[in-house]
């Protein structure tokens, strides 16, 4: 369970939308989500305390600490 606490208009819903997008298979987005049409939206998430199987599966992303994996996804405007 995770809890997001903050004042109104602090960005809690945006965090949830970013997580939903990150874990979906979507690669492109509608242009109304972009502030800058020339640059992609980038979401980067760090995972740690992974099982040994997960470390092996994502070994190419494993940082030097041997415990942390960072996955970065970029999203572009629908052509």
mmCIF file of the N, C-alpha and C atoms, coordinates in Angstrom:
data_MODEL
# 
_entry.id   MODEL 
# 
loop_
_atom_site.group_PDB 
_atom_site.id 
_atom_site.type_symbol 
_atom_site.label_atom_id 
_atom_site.label_alt_id 
_atom_site.label_comp_id 
_atom_site.label_asym_id 
_atom_site.label_entity_id 
_atom_site.label_seq_id 
_atom_site.pdbx_PDB_ins_code 
_atom_site.Cartn_x 
_atom_site.Cartn_y 
_atom_site.Cartn_z 
_atom_site.occupancy 
_atom_site.B_iso_or_equiv 
_atom_site.pdbx_formal_charge 
_atom_site.auth_seq_id 
_atom_site.auth_comp_id 
_atom_site.auth_asym_id 
_atom_site.auth_atom_id 
_atom_site.pdbx_PDB_model_num 
ATOM 1   N N  . UNK A 1 1  ? 0.847  -1.162  0.000   1.00 0.00 ? 1  UNK A N  1 
ATOM 2   C CA . UNK A 1 1  ? 0.000  0.000   0.000   1.00 0.00 ? 1  UNK A CA 1 
ATOM 3   C C  . UNK A 1 1  ? 0.899  1.234   0.000   1.00 0.00 ? 1  UNK A C  1 
ATOM 4   N N  . UNK A 1 2  ? 0.476  2.215   -0.728  1.00 0.00 ? 2  UNK A N  1 
ATOM 5   C CA . UNK A 1 2  ? 1.180  3.495   -0.764  1.00 0.00 ? 2  UNK A CA 1 
ATOM 6   C C  . UNK A 1 2  ? 0.184  4.606   -0.497  1.00 0.00 ? 2  UNK A C  1 
ATOM 7   N N  . UNK A 1 3  ? 0.649  5.641   0.158   1.00 0.00 ? 3  UNK A N  1 
ATOM 8   C CA . UNK A 1 3  ? -0.204 6.781   0.484   1.00 0.00 ? 3  UNK A CA 1 
ATOM 9   C C  . UNK A 1 3  ? 0.501  8.046   0.008   1.00 0.00 ? 3  UNK A C  1 
ATOM 10  N N  . UNK A 1 4  ? -0.221 8.879   -0.726  1.00 0.00 ? 4  UNK A N  1 
ATOM 11  C CA . UNK A 1 4  ? 0.298  10.183  -1.136  1.00 0.00 ? 4  UNK A CA 1 
ATOM 12  C C  . UNK A 1 4  ? -0.447 11.249  -0.360  1.00 0.00 ? 4  UNK A C  1 
ATOM 13  N N  . UNK A 1 5  ? 0.308  12.060  0.356   1.00 0.00 ? 5  UNK A N  1 
ATOM 14  C CA . UNK A 1 5  ? -0.295 13.116  1.161   1.00 0.00 ? 5  UNK A CA 1 
ATOM 15  C C  . UNK A 1 5  ? 0.278  14.445  0.699   1.00 0.00 ? 5  UNK A C  1 
ATOM 16  N N  . UNK A 1 6  ? -0.590 15.418  0.535   1.00 0.00 ? 6  UNK A N  1 
ATOM 17  C CA . UNK A 1 6  ? -0.119 16.740  0.143   1.00 0.00 ? 6  UNK A CA 1 
ATOM 18  C C  . UNK A 1 6  ? -1.289 17.678  -0.043  1.00 0.00 ? 6  UNK A C  1 
ATOM 19  N N  . UNK A 1 7  ? -0.960 18.933  -0.177  1.00 0.00 ? 7  UNK A N  1 
ATOM 20  C CA . UNK A 1 7  ? -1.992 19.943  -0.367  1.00 0.00 ? 7  UNK A CA 1 
ATOM 21  C C  . UNK A 1 7  ? -2.631 19.786  -1.743  1.00 0.00 ? 7  UNK A C  1 
ATOM 22  N N  . UNK A 1 8  ? -3.775 20.437  -1.912  1.00 0.00 ? 8  UNK A N  1 
ATOM 23  C CA . UNK A 1 8  ? -4.428 20.445  -3.220  1.00 0.00 ? 8  UNK A CA 1 
ATOM 24  C C  . UNK A 1 8  ? -3.499 21.067  -4.251  1.00 0.00 ? 8  UNK A C  1 
ATOM 25  N N  . UNK A 1 9  ? -3.559 20.550  -5.470  1.00 0.00 ? 9  UNK A N  1 
ATOM 26  C CA . UNK A 1 9  ? -2.740 21.041  -6.588  1.00 0.00 ? 9  UNK A CA 1 
ATOM 27  C C  . UNK A 1 9  ? -1.242 20.905  -6.347  1.00 0.00 ? 9  UNK A C  1 
ATOM 28  N N  . UNK A 1 10 ? -0.836 19.916  -5.543  1.00 0.00 ? 10 UNK A N  1 
ATOM 29  C CA . UNK A 1 10 ? 0.591  19.693  -5.281  1.00 0.00 ? 10 UNK A CA 1 
ATOM 30  C C  . UNK A 1 10 ? 1.194  18.688  -6.257  1.00 0.00 ? 10 UNK A C  1 
ATOM 31  N N  . UNK A 1 11 ? 0.346  17.973  -7.026  1.00 0.00 ? 11 UNK A N  1 
ATOM 32  C CA . UNK A 1 11 ? 0.863  17.035  -8.014  1.00 0.00 ? 11 UNK A CA 1 
ATOM 33  C C  . UNK A 1 11 ? 0.648  15.562  -7.684  1.00 0.00 ? 11 UNK A C  1 
ATOM 34  N N  . UNK A 1 12 ? -0.148 15.260  -6.681  1.00 0.00 ? 12 UNK A N  1 
ATOM 35  C CA . UNK A 1 12 ? -0.385 13.862  -6.304  1.00 0.00 ? 12 UNK A CA 1 
ATOM 36  C C  . UNK A 1 12 ? -0.996 13.065  -7.453  1.00 0.00 ? 12 UNK A C  1 
ATOM 37  N N  . UNK A 1 13 ? -1.969 13.623  -8.122  1.00 0.00 ? 13 UNK A N  1 
ATOM 38  C CA . UNK A 1 13 ? -2.609 12.938  -9.249  1.00 0.00 ? 13 UNK A CA 1 
ATOM 39  C C  . UNK A 1 13 ? -1.630 12.741  -10.398 1.00 0.00 ? 13 UNK A C  1 
ATOM 40  N N  . UNK A 1 14 ? -0.735 13.698  -10.610 1.00 0.00 ? 14 UNK A N  1 
ATOM 41  C CA . UNK A 1 14 ? 0.262  13.560  -11.672 1.00 0.00 ? 14 UNK A CA 1 
ATOM 42  C C  . UNK A 1 14 ? 1.222  12.409  -11.398 1.00 0.00 ? 14 UNK A C  1 
ATOM 43  N N  . UNK A 1 15 ? 1.567  12.203  -10.135 1.00 0.00 ? 15 UNK A N  1 
ATOM 44  C CA . UNK A 1 15 ? 2.428  11.074  -9.776  1.00 0.00 ? 15 UNK A CA 1 
ATOM 45  C C  . UNK A 1 15 ? 1.721  9.769   -10.116 1.00 0.00 ? 15 UNK A C  1 
ATOM 46  N N  . UNK A 1 16 ? 0.450  9.667   -9.767  1.00 0.00 ? 16 UNK A N  1 
ATOM 47  C CA . UNK A 1 16 ? -0.305 8.452   -10.072 1.00 0.00 ? 16 UNK A CA 1 
ATOM 48  C C  . UNK A 1 16 ? -0.450 8.245   -11.578 1.00 0.00 ? 16 UNK A C  1 
ATOM 49  N N  . UNK A 1 17 ? -0.684 9.310   -12.330 1.00 0.00 ? 17 UNK A N  1 
ATOM 50  C CA . UNK A 1 17 ? -0.779 9.207   -13.788 1.00 0.00 ? 17 UNK A CA 1 
ATOM 51  C C  . UNK A 1 17 ? 0.549  8.759   -14.382 1.00 0.00 ? 17 UNK A C  1 
ATOM 52  N N  . UNK A 1 18 ? 1.651  9.284   -13.865 1.00 0.00 ? 18 UNK A N  1 
ATOM 53  C CA . UNK A 1 18 ? 2.976  8.897   -14.368 1.00 0.00 ? 18 UNK A CA 1 
ATOM 54  C C  . UNK A 1 18 ? 3.250  7.425   -14.089 1.00 0.00 ? 18 UNK A C  1 
ATOM 55  N N  . UNK A 1 19 ? 2.897  6.948   -12.913 1.00 0.00 ? 19 UNK A N  1 
ATOM 56  C CA . UNK A 1 19 ? 3.079  5.526   -12.600 1.00 0.00 ? 19 UNK A CA 1 
ATOM 57  C C  . UNK A 1 19 ? 2.217  4.642   -13.495 1.00 0.00 ? 19 UNK A C  1 
ATOM 58  N N  . UNK A 1 20 ? 0.971  5.055   -13.708 1.00 0.00 ? 20 UNK A N  1 
ATOM 59  C CA . UNK A 1 20 ? 0.079  4.307   -14.593 1.00 0.00 ? 20 UNK A CA 1 
ATOM 60  C C  . UNK A 1 20 ? 0.659  4.249   -16.004 1.00 0.00 ? 20 UNK A C  1 
ATOM 61  N N  . UNK A 1 21 ? 1.149  5.357   -16.484 1.00 0.00 ? 21 UNK A N  1 
ATOM 62  C CA . UNK A 1 21 ? 1.747  5.411   -17.810 1.00 0.00 ? 21 UNK A CA 1 
ATOM 63  C C  . UNK A 1 21 ? 3.001  4.548   -17.883 1.00 0.00 ? 21 UNK A C  1 
ATOM 64  N N  . UNK A 1 22 ? 3.859  4.645   -16.887 1.00 0.00 ? 22 UNK A N  1 
ATOM 65  C CA . UNK A 1 22 ? 5.114  3.893   -16.863 1.00 0.00 ? 22 UNK A CA 1 
ATOM 66  C C  . UNK A 1 22 ? 4.865  2.388   -16.964 1.00 0.00 ? 22 UNK A C  1 
ATOM 67  N N  . UNK A 1 23 ? 3.870  1.908   -16.244 1.00 0.00 ? 23 UNK A N  1 
ATOM 68  C CA . UNK A 1 23 ? 3.620  0.469   -16.206 1.00 0.00 ? 23 UNK A CA 1 
ATOM 69  C C  . UNK A 1 23 ? 2.674  -0.009  -17.307 1.00 0.00 ? 23 UNK A C  1 
ATOM 70  N N  . UNK A 1 24 ? 2.275  0.890   -18.207 1.00 0.00 ? 24 UNK A N  1 
ATOM 71  C CA . UNK A 1 24 ? 1.455  0.504   -19.350 1.00 0.00 ? 24 UNK A CA 1 
ATOM 72  C C  . UNK A 1 24 ? 2.361  0.236   -20.549 1.00 0.00 ? 24 UNK A C  1 
ATOM 73  N N  . UNK A 1 25 ? 1.780  -0.224  -21.629 1.00 0.00 ? 25 UNK A N  1 
ATOM 74  C CA . UNK A 1 25 ? 2.538  -0.486  -22.859 1.00 0.00 ? 25 UNK A CA 1 
ATOM 75  C C  . UNK A 1 25 ? 2.509  0.695   -23.820 1.00 0.00 ? 25 UNK A C  1 
ATOM 76  N N  . UNK A 1 26 ? 1.952  1.809   -23.401 1.00 0.00 ? 26 UNK A N  1 
ATOM 77  C CA . UNK A 1 26 ? 1.831  2.992   -24.257 1.00 0.00 ? 26 UNK A CA 1 
ATOM 78  C C  . UNK A 1 26 ? 3.202  3.554   -24.596 1.00 0.00 ? 26 UNK A C  1 
ATOM 79  N N  . UNK A 1 27 ? 3.396  3.921   -25.858 1.00 0.00 ? 27 UNK A N  1 
ATOM 80  C CA . UNK A 1 27 ? 4.653  4.532   -26.296 1.00 0.00 ? 27 UNK A CA 1 
ATOM 81  C C  . UNK A 1 27 ? 4.472  5.970   -26.770 1.00 0.00 ? 27 UNK A C  1 
ATOM 82  N N  . UNK A 1 28 ? 3.248  6.337   -27.136 1.00 0.00 ? 28 UNK A N  1 
ATOM 83  C CA . UNK A 1 28 ? 2.992  7.689   -27.626 1.00 0.00 ? 28 UNK A CA 1 
ATOM 84  C C  . UNK A 1 28 ? 1.829  8.306   -26.851 1.00 0.00 ? 28 UNK A C  1 
ATOM 85  N N  . UNK A 1 29 ? 1.814  9.635   -26.803 1.00 0.00 ? 29 UNK A N  1 
ATOM 86  C CA . UNK A 1 29 ? 0.798  10.365  -26.045 1.00 0.00 ? 29 UNK A CA 1 
ATOM 87  C C  . UNK A 1 29 ? 0.199  11.474  -26.895 1.00 0.00 ? 29 UNK A C  1 
ATOM 88  N N  . UNK A 1 30 ? -0.962 11.931  -26.498 1.00 0.00 ? 30 UNK A N  1 
ATOM 89  C CA . UNK A 1 30 ? -1.580 13.072  -27.175 1.00 0.00 ? 30 UNK A CA 1 
ATOM 90  C C  . UNK A 1 30 ? -0.782 14.332  -26.880 1.00 0.00 ? 30 UNK A C  1 
ATOM 91  N N  . UNK A 1 31 ? -0.750 15.240  -27.842 1.00 0.00 ? 31 UNK A N  1 
ATOM 92  C CA . UNK A 1 31 ? 0.095  16.431  -27.717 1.00 0.00 ? 31 UNK A CA 1 
ATOM 93  C C  . UNK A 1 31 ? -0.330 17.366  -26.599 1.00 0.00 ? 31 UNK A C  1 
ATOM 94  N N  . UNK A 1 32 ? -1.568 17.290  -26.131 1.00 0.00 ? 32 UNK A N  1 
ATOM 95  C CA . UNK A 1 32 ? -2.006 18.191  -25.056 1.00 0.00 ? 32 UNK A CA 1 
ATOM 96  C C  . UNK A 1 32 ? -1.285 17.914  -23.733 1.00 0.00 ? 32 UNK A C  1 
ATOM 97  N N  . UNK A 1 33 ? -0.587 16.793  -23.617 1.00 0.00 ? 33 UNK A N  1 
ATOM 98  C CA . UNK A 1 33 ? 0.162  16.478  -22.400 1.00 0.00 ? 33 UNK A CA 1 
ATOM 99  C C  . UNK A 1 33 ? 1.565  17.072  -22.399 1.00 0.00 ? 33 UNK A C  1 
ATOM 100 N N  . UNK A 1 34 ? 1.997  17.625  -23.522 1.00 0.00 ? 34 UNK A N  1 
ATOM 101 C CA . UNK A 1 34 ? 3.366  18.113  -23.657 1.00 0.00 ? 34 UNK A CA 1 
ATOM 102 C C  . UNK A 1 34 ? 3.443  19.625  -23.486 1.00 0.00 ? 34 UNK A C  1 
ATOM 103 N N  . UNK A 1 35 ? 4.410  20.074  -22.699 1.00 0.00 ? 35 UNK A N  1 
ATOM 104 C CA . UNK A 1 35 ? 4.703  21.501  -22.583 1.00 0.00 ? 35 UNK A CA 1 
ATOM 105 C C  . UNK A 1 35 ? 5.610  21.939  -23.732 1.00 0.00 ? 35 UNK A C  1 
ATOM 106 N N  . UNK A 1 36 ? 6.483  21.042  -24.160 1.00 0.00 ? 36 UNK A N  1 
ATOM 107 C CA . UNK A 1 36 ? 7.455  21.335  -25.216 1.00 0.00 ? 36 UNK A CA 1 
ATOM 108 C C  . UNK A 1 36 ? 7.328  20.239  -26.271 1.00 0.00 ? 36 UNK A C  1 
ATOM 109 N N  . UNK A 1 37 ? 6.839  20.586  -27.438 1.00 0.00 ? 37 UNK A N  1 
ATOM 110 C CA . UNK A 1 37 ? 6.592  19.600  -28.504 1.00 0.00 ? 37 UNK A CA 1 
ATOM 111 C C  . UNK A 1 37 ? 7.872  18.976  -29.034 1.00 0.00 ? 37 UNK A C  1 
ATOM 112 N N  . UNK A 1 38 ? 9.009  19.612  -28.789 1.00 0.00 ? 38 UNK A N  1 
ATOM 113 C CA . UNK A 1 38 ? 10.283 19.123  -29.317 1.00 0.00 ? 38 UNK A CA 1 
ATOM 114 C C  . UNK A 1 38 ? 10.949 18.092  -28.412 1.00 0.00 ? 38 UNK A C  1 
ATOM 115 N N  . UNK A 1 39 ? 10.490 18.007  -27.183 1.00 0.00 ? 39 UNK A N  1 
ATOM 116 C CA . UNK A 1 39 ? 11.134 17.104  -26.220 1.00 0.00 ? 39 UNK A CA 1 
ATOM 117 C C  . UNK A 1 39 ? 10.156 16.051  -25.721 1.00 0.00 ? 39 UNK A C  1 
ATOM 118 N N  . UNK A 1 40 ? 10.630 14.809  -25.525 1.00 0.00 ? 40 UNK A N  1 
ATOM 119 C CA . UNK A 1 40 ? 9.739  13.768  -25.009 1.00 0.00 ? 40 UNK A CA 1 
ATOM 120 C C  . UNK A 1 40 ? 9.456  13.960  -23.521 1.00 0.00 ? 40 UNK A C  1 
ATOM 121 N N  . UNK A 1 41 ? 8.415  13.312  -23.047 1.00 0.00 ? 41 UNK A N  1 
ATOM 122 C CA . UNK A 1 41 ? 8.180  13.202  -21.615 1.00 0.00 ? 41 UNK A CA 1 
ATOM 123 C C  . UNK A 1 41 ? 9.009  12.021  -21.147 1.00 0.00 ? 41 UNK A C  1 
ATOM 124 N N  . UNK A 1 42 ? 9.786  12.196  -20.083 1.00 0.00 ? 42 UNK A N  1 
ATOM 125 C CA . UNK A 1 42 ? 10.666 11.144  -19.577 1.00 0.00 ? 42 UNK A CA 1 
ATOM 126 C C  . UNK A 1 42 ? 10.227 10.780  -18.167 1.00 0.00 ? 42 UNK A C  1 
ATOM 127 N N  . UNK A 1 43 ? 10.051 9.483   -17.938 1.00 0.00 ? 43 UNK A N  1 
ATOM 128 C CA . UNK A 1 43 ? 9.747  8.970   -16.598 1.00 0.00 ? 43 UNK A CA 1 
ATOM 129 C C  . UNK A 1 43 ? 10.856 7.987   -16.252 1.00 0.00 ? 43 UNK A C  1 
ATOM 130 N N  . UNK A 1 44 ? 11.479 8.193   -15.104 1.00 0.00 ? 44 UNK A N  1 
ATOM 131 C CA . UNK A 1 44 ? 12.577 7.336   -14.673 1.00 0.00 ? 44 UNK A CA 1 
ATOM 132 C C  . UNK A 1 44 ? 12.266 6.861   -13.257 1.00 0.00 ? 44 UNK A C  1 
ATOM 133 N N  . UNK A 1 45 ? 12.340 5.549   -13.046 1.00 0.00 ? 45 UNK A N  1 
ATOM 134 C CA . UNK A 1 45 ? 12.015 4.979   -11.738 1.00 0.00 ? 45 UNK A CA 1 
ATOM 135 C C  . UNK A 1 45 ? 13.160 4.083   -11.285 1.00 0.00 ? 45 UNK A C  1 
ATOM 136 N N  . UNK A 1 46 ? 13.519 4.204   -10.014 1.00 0.00 ? 46 UNK A N  1 
ATOM 137 C CA . UNK A 1 46 ? 14.553 3.359   -9.415  1.00 0.00 ? 46 UNK A CA 1 
ATOM 138 C C  . UNK A 1 46 ? 13.877 2.265   -8.587  1.00 0.00 ? 46 UNK A C  1 
ATOM 139 N N  . UNK A 1 47 ? 14.341 1.047   -8.769  1.00 0.00 ? 47 UNK A N  1 
ATOM 140 C CA . UNK A 1 47 ? 13.851 -0.096  -8.011  1.00 0.00 ? 47 UNK A CA 1 
ATOM 141 C C  . UNK A 1 47 ? 15.016 -0.649  -7.203  1.00 0.00 ? 47 UNK A C  1 
ATOM 142 N N  . UNK A 1 48 ? 14.768 -0.977  -5.933  1.00 0.00 ? 48 UNK A N  1 
ATOM 143 C CA . UNK A 1 48 ? 15.808 -1.614  -5.131  1.00 0.00 ? 48 UNK A CA 1 
ATOM 144 C C  . UNK A 1 48 ? 15.193 -2.713  -4.285  1.00 0.00 ? 48 UNK A C  1 
ATOM 145 N N  . UNK A 1 49 ? 16.028 -3.392  -3.546  1.00 0.00 ? 49 UNK A N  1 
ATOM 146 C CA . UNK A 1 49 ? 15.603 -4.551  -2.746  1.00 0.00 ? 49 UNK A CA 1 
ATOM 147 C C  . UNK A 1 49 ? 14.946 -5.601  -3.638  1.00 0.00 ? 49 UNK A C  1 
ATOM 148 N N  . UNK A 1 50 ? 15.569 -5.856  -4.791  1.00 0.00 ? 50 UNK A N  1 
ATOM 149 C CA . UNK A 1 50 ? 15.048 -6.821  -5.750  1.00 0.00 ? 50 UNK A CA 1 
ATOM 150 C C  . UNK A 1 50 ? 15.451 -8.238  -5.384  1.00 0.00 ? 50 UNK A C  1 
ATOM 151 N N  . UNK A 1 51 ? 14.654 -9.190  -5.813  1.00 0.00 ? 51 UNK A N  1 
ATOM 152 C CA . UNK A 1 51 ? 15.019 -10.596 -5.633  1.00 0.00 ? 51 UNK A CA 1 
ATOM 153 C C  . UNK A 1 51 ? 16.206 -10.905 -6.538  1.00 0.00 ? 51 UNK A C  1 
ATOM 154 N N  . UNK A 1 52 ? 16.878 -11.993 -6.281  1.00 0.00 ? 52 UNK A N  1 
ATOM 155 C CA . UNK A 1 52 ? 18.008 -12.380 -7.124  1.00 0.00 ? 52 UNK A CA 1 
ATOM 156 C C  . UNK A 1 52 ? 17.549 -12.622 -8.560  1.00 0.00 ? 52 UNK A C  1 
ATOM 157 N N  . UNK A 1 53 ? 16.378 -13.211 -8.722  1.00 0.00 ? 53 UNK A N  1 
ATOM 158 C CA . UNK A 1 53 ? 15.843 -13.459 -10.069 1.00 0.00 ? 53 UNK A CA 1 
ATOM 159 C C  . UNK A 1 53 ? 15.618 -12.144 -10.818 1.00 0.00 ? 53 UNK A C  1 
ATOM 160 N N  . UNK A 1 54 ? 15.089 -11.140 -10.131 1.00 0.00 ? 54 UNK A N  1 
ATOM 161 C CA . UNK A 1 54 ? 14.864 -9.834  -10.764 1.00 0.00 ? 54 UNK A CA 1 
ATOM 162 C C  . UNK A 1 54 ? 16.188 -9.171  -11.111 1.00 0.00 ? 54 UNK A C  1 
ATOM 163 N N  . UNK A 1 55 ? 17.183 -9.304  -10.231 1.00 0.00 ? 55 UNK A N  1 
ATOM 164 C CA . UNK A 1 55 ? 18.505 -8.738  -10.519 1.00 0.00 ? 55 UNK A CA 1 
ATOM 165 C C  . UNK A 1 55 ? 19.100 -9.361  -11.783 1.00 0.00 ? 55 UNK A C  1 
ATOM 166 N N  . UNK A 1 56 ? 18.915 -10.654 -11.943 1.00 0.00 ? 56 UNK A N  1 
ATOM 167 C CA . UNK A 1 56 ? 19.427 -11.332 -13.133 1.00 0.00 ? 56 UNK A CA 1 
ATOM 168 C C  . UNK A 1 56 ? 18.643 -10.902 -14.371 1.00 0.00 ? 56 UNK A C  1 
ATOM 169 N N  . UNK A 1 57 ? 17.335 -10.785 -14.249 1.00 0.00 ? 57 UNK A N  1 
ATOM 170 C CA . UNK A 1 57 ? 16.492 -10.400 -15.378 1.00 0.00 ? 57 UNK A CA 1 
ATOM 171 C C  . UNK A 1 57 ? 16.823 -8.988  -15.872 1.00 0.00 ? 57 UNK A C  1 
ATOM 172 N N  . UNK A 1 58 ? 17.120 -8.094  -14.958 1.00 0.00 ? 58 UNK A N  1 
ATOM 173 C CA . UNK A 1 58 ? 17.387 -6.699  -15.301 1.00 0.00 ? 58 UNK A CA 1 
ATOM 174 C C  . UNK A 1 58 ? 18.856 -6.336  -15.108 1.00 0.00 ? 58 UNK A C  1 
ATOM 175 N N  . UNK A 1 59 ? 19.736 -7.298  -15.255 1.00 0.00 ? 59 UNK A N  1 
ATOM 176 C CA . UNK A 1 59 ? 21.156 -7.088  -14.971 1.00 0.00 ? 59 UNK A CA 1 
ATOM 177 C C  . UNK A 1 59 ? 21.778 -5.962  -15.787 1.00 0.00 ? 59 UNK A C  1 
ATOM 178 N N  . UNK A 1 60 ? 21.306 -5.760  -17.022 1.00 0.00 ? 60 UNK A N  1 
ATOM 179 C CA . UNK A 1 60 ? 21.900 -4.688  -17.833 1.00 0.00 ? 60 UNK A CA 1 
ATOM 180 C C  . UNK A 1 60 ? 21.557 -3.303  -17.296 1.00 0.00 ? 60 UNK A C  1 
ATOM 181 N N  . UNK A 1 61 ? 20.567 -3.212  -16.426 1.00 0.00 ? 61 UNK A N  1 
ATOM 182 C CA . UNK A 1 61 ? 20.178 -1.938  -15.822 1.00 0.00 ? 61 UNK A CA 1 
ATOM 183 C C  . UNK A 1 61 ? 20.695 -1.780  -14.391 1.00 0.00 ? 61 UNK A C  1 
ATOM 184 N N  . UNK A 1 62 ? 21.347 -2.816  -13.864 1.00 0.00 ? 62 UNK A N  1 
ATOM 185 C CA . UNK A 1 62 ? 21.789 -2.812  -12.471 1.00 0.00 ? 62 UNK A CA 1 
ATOM 186 C C  . UNK A 1 62 ? 22.917 -1.807  -12.263 1.00 0.00 ? 62 UNK A C  1 
ATOM 187 N N  . UNK A 1 63 ? 22.792 -0.965  -11.249 1.00 0.00 ? 63 UNK A N  1 
ATOM 188 C CA . UNK A 1 63 ? 23.814 0.034   -10.946 1.00 0.00 ? 63 UNK A CA 1 
ATOM 189 C C  . UNK A 1 63 ? 24.994 -0.615  -10.231 1.00 0.00 ? 63 UNK A C  1 
ATOM 190 N N  . UNK A 1 64 ? 26.039 0.157   -10.047 1.00 0.00 ? 64 UNK A N  1 
ATOM 191 C CA . UNK A 1 64 ? 27.256 -0.352  -9.415  1.00 0.00 ? 64 UNK A CA 1 
ATOM 192 C C  . UNK A 1 64 ? 27.046 -0.844  -7.994  1.00 0.00 ? 64 UNK A C  1 
ATOM 193 N N  . UNK A 1 65 ? 25.998 -0.366  -7.328  1.00 0.00 ? 65 UNK A N  1 
ATOM 194 C CA . UNK A 1 65 ? 25.758 -0.828  -5.955  1.00 0.00 ? 65 UNK A CA 1 
ATOM 195 C C  . UNK A 1 65 ? 25.267 -2.276  -5.926  1.00 0.00 ? 65 UNK A C  1 
ATOM 196 N N  . UNK A 1 66 ? 24.911 -2.822  -7.104  1.00 0.00 ? 66 UNK A N  1 
ATOM 197 C CA . UNK A 1 66 ? 24.462 -4.208  -7.187  1.00 0.00 ? 66 UNK A CA 1 
ATOM 198 C C  . UNK A 1 66 ? 23.059 -4.442  -6.654  1.00 0.00 ? 66 UNK A C  1 
ATOM 199 N N  . UNK A 1 67 ? 22.384 -3.385  -6.252  1.00 0.00 ? 67 UNK A N  1 
ATOM 200 C CA . UNK A 1 67 ? 21.068 -3.509  -5.636  1.00 0.00 ? 67 UNK A CA 1 
ATOM 201 C C  . UNK A 1 67 ? 19.981 -2.699  -6.329  1.00 0.00 ? 67 UNK A C  1 
ATOM 202 N N  . UNK A 1 68 ? 20.360 -1.724  -7.125  1.00 0.00 ? 68 UNK A N  1 
ATOM 203 C CA . UNK A 1 68 ? 19.397 -0.779  -7.673  1.00 0.00 ? 68 UNK A CA 1 
ATOM 204 C C  . UNK A 1 68 ? 19.329 -0.877  -9.193  1.00 0.00 ? 68 UNK A C  1 
ATOM 205 N N  . UNK A 1 69 ? 18.112 -0.887  -9.696  1.00 0.00 ? 69 UNK A N  1 
ATOM 206 C CA . UNK A 1 69 ? 17.868 -0.869  -11.136 1.00 0.00 ? 69 UNK A CA 1 
ATOM 207 C C  . UNK A 1 69 ? 17.109 0.412   -11.446 1.00 0.00 ? 69 UNK A C  1 
ATOM 208 N N  . UNK A 1 70 ? 17.561 1.131   -12.466 1.00 0.00 ? 70 UNK A N  1 
ATOM 209 C CA . UNK A 1 70 ? 16.852 2.328   -12.904 1.00 0.00 ? 70 UNK A CA 1 
ATOM 210 C C  . UNK A 1 70 ? 16.332 2.080   -14.315 1.00 0.00 ? 70 UNK A C  1 
ATOM 211 N N  . UNK A 1 71 ? 15.035 2.244   -14.479 1.00 0.00 ? 71 UNK A N  1 
ATOM 212 C CA . UNK A 1 71 ? 14.388 2.078   -15.784 1.00 0.00 ? 71 UNK A CA 1 
ATOM 213 C C  . UNK A 1 71 ? 13.884 3.447   -16.219 1.00 0.00 ? 71 UNK A C  1 
ATOM 214 N N  . UNK A 1 72 ? 14.219 3.819   -17.444 1.00 0.00 ? 72 UNK A N  1 
ATOM 215 C CA . UNK A 1 72 ? 13.820 5.115   -17.994 1.00 0.00 ? 72 UNK A CA 1 
ATOM 216 C C  . UNK A 1 72 ? 12.997 4.870   -19.240 1.00 0.00 ? 72 UNK A C  1 
ATOM 217 N N  . UNK A 1 73 ? 11.850 5.553   -19.335 1.00 0.00 ? 73 UNK A N  1 
ATOM 218 C CA . UNK A 1 73 ? 10.998 5.459   -20.513 1.00 0.00 ? 73 UNK A CA 1 
ATOM 219 C C  . UNK A 1 73 ? 10.758 6.859   -21.060 1.00 0.00 ? 73 UNK A C  1 
ATOM 220 N N  . UNK A 1 74 ? 10.699 6.953   -22.377 1.00 0.00 ? 74 UNK A N  1 
ATOM 221 C CA . UNK A 1 74 ? 10.434 8.223   -23.046 1.00 0.00 ? 74 UNK A CA 1 
ATOM 222 C C  . UNK A 1 74 ? 9.166  8.099   -23.865 1.00 0.00 ? 74 UNK A C  1 
ATOM 223 N N  . UNK A 1 75 ? 8.361  9.152   -23.850 1.00 0.00 ? 75 UNK A N  1 
ATOM 224 C CA . UNK A 1 75 ? 7.083  9.157   -24.549 1.00 0.00 ? 75 UNK A CA 1 
ATOM 225 C C  . UNK A 1 75 ? 7.050  10.318  -25.524 1.00 0.00 ? 75 UNK A C  1 
ATOM 226 N N  . UNK A 1 76 ? 6.503  10.051  -26.691 1.00 0.00 ? 76 UNK A N  1 
ATOM 227 C CA . UNK A 1 76 ? 6.492  11.026  -27.781 1.00 0.00 ? 76 UNK A CA 1 
ATOM 228 C C  . UNK A 1 76 ? 5.065  11.357  -28.209 1.00 0.00 ? 76 UNK A C  1 
ATOM 229 N N  . UNK A 1 77 ? 4.923  12.457  -28.914 1.00 0.00 ? 77 UNK A N  1 
ATOM 230 C CA . UNK A 1 77 ? 3.622  12.869  -29.434 1.00 0.00 ? 77 UNK A CA 1 
ATOM 231 C C  . UNK A 1 77 ? 3.170  11.889  -30.502 1.00 0.00 ? 77 UNK A C  1 
ATOM 232 N N  . UNK A 1 78 ? 1.885  11.559  -30.502 1.00 0.00 ? 78 UNK A N  1 
ATOM 233 C CA . UNK A 1 78 ? 1.305  10.693  -31.531 1.00 0.00 ? 78 UNK A CA 1 
ATOM 234 C C  . UNK A 1 78 ? 1.473  11.397  -32.877 1.00 0.00 ? 78 UNK A C  1 
ATOM 235 N N  . UNK A 1 79 ? 2.050  10.703  -33.877 1.00 0.00 ? 79 UNK A N  1 
ATOM 236 C CA . UNK A 1 79 ? 2.257  11.354  -35.188 1.00 0.00 ? 79 UNK A CA 1 
ATOM 237 C C  . UNK A 1 79 ? 0.953  11.682  -35.881 1.00 0.00 ? 79 UNK A C  1 
# 
